[in-house]
Each structure stands twice: as C-alpha cells, then as structure tokens.
Short mmCIF file of C-alpha atoms in Angstrom, two decimals:
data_model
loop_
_atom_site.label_atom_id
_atom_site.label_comp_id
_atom_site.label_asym_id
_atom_site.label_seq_id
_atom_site.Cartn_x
_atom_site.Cartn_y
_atom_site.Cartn_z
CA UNK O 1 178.71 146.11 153.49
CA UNK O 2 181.72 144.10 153.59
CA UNK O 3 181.06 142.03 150.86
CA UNK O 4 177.90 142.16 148.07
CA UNK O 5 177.01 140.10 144.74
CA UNK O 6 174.04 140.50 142.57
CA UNK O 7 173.13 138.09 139.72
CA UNK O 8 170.35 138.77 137.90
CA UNK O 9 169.23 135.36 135.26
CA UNK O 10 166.89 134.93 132.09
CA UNK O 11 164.44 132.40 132.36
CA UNK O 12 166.57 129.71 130.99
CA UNK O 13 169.57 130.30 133.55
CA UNK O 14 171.62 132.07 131.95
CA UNK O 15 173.27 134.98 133.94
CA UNK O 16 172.76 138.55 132.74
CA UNK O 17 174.05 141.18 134.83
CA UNK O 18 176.40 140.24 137.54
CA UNK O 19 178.10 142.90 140.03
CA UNK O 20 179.74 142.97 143.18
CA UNK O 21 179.02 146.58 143.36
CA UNK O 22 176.03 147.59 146.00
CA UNK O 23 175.21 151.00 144.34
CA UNK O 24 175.67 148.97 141.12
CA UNK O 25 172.38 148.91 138.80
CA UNK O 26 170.71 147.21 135.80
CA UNK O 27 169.46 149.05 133.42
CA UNK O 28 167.73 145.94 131.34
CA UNK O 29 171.06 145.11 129.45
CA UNK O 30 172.42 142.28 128.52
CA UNK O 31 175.75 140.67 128.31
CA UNK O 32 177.46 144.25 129.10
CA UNK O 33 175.26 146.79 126.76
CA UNK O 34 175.43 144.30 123.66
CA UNK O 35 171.45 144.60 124.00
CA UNK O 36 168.32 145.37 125.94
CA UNK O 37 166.80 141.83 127.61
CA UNK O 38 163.29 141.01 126.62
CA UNK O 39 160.05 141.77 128.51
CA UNK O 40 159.92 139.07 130.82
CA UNK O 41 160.68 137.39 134.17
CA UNK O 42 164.10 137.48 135.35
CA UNK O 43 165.03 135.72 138.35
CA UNK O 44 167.71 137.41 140.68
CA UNK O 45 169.88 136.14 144.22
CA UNK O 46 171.57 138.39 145.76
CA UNK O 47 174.33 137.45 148.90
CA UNK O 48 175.78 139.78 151.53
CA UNK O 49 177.91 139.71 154.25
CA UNK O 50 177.87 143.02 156.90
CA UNK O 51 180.99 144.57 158.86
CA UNK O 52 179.70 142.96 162.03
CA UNK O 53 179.91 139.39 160.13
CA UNK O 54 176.37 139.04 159.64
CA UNK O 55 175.71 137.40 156.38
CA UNK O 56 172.56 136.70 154.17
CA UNK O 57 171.29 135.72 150.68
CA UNK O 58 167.79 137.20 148.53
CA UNK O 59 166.16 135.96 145.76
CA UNK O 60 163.07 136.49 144.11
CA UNK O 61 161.89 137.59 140.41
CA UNK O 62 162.21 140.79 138.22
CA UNK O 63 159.72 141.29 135.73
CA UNK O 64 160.84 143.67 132.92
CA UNK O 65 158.29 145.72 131.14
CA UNK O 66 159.04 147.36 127.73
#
C-alpha cells in the first residue's frame, strides 16, 4: 500500500485508536494504553490508496466484548 489510515471511534465520535500503519493493531485501548475501551460498538473507516493509484475507503462497526 502506498498510503493507509485507520480510525477506530466510540459511540459518541470521539476517535480512539488512529494509525497510519497497515500491520498496525488495536488491542481495545484507549487514548494510547491510558485504558481498556468499554464493551461496546465502535465504529471504524478505514482509507487506502494502492501503488497502482487505486484508492478506496471502509467503514463499518467493531463490537468489543469483555
């Protein structure tokens, strides 16, 4: 990939994990590791642009079981 951002939100917006890393992953922290998020819904969107230009976006919802 030539370029790839993840944001991952809680259900009232506000980002909590955000990398531009594709082997990058979320363990259920939030705010860097201050604490573990809340069983819940999280929503995520996640944009990407290939080495042969093509370029996309995902989004859809995480739910986090505890």
């Amino acid at each position: 990939l030539k370029k790839f951002s993840i944001r991952i939100y809680n259900r009232w917006g506000d980002p909590v994990f955000i990398t531009d890393n594709p082997n990058g992953v979320w363990t259920g922290d939030v705010h860097d590791g201050d604490y573990y998020g809340n069983t819940g819904v999280y929503f995520f969107r996640a944009t990407y642009e290939s080495n042969s230009g093509e370029a996309g976006e995902r989004s859809g919802h995480i739910v986090m079981i505890r």
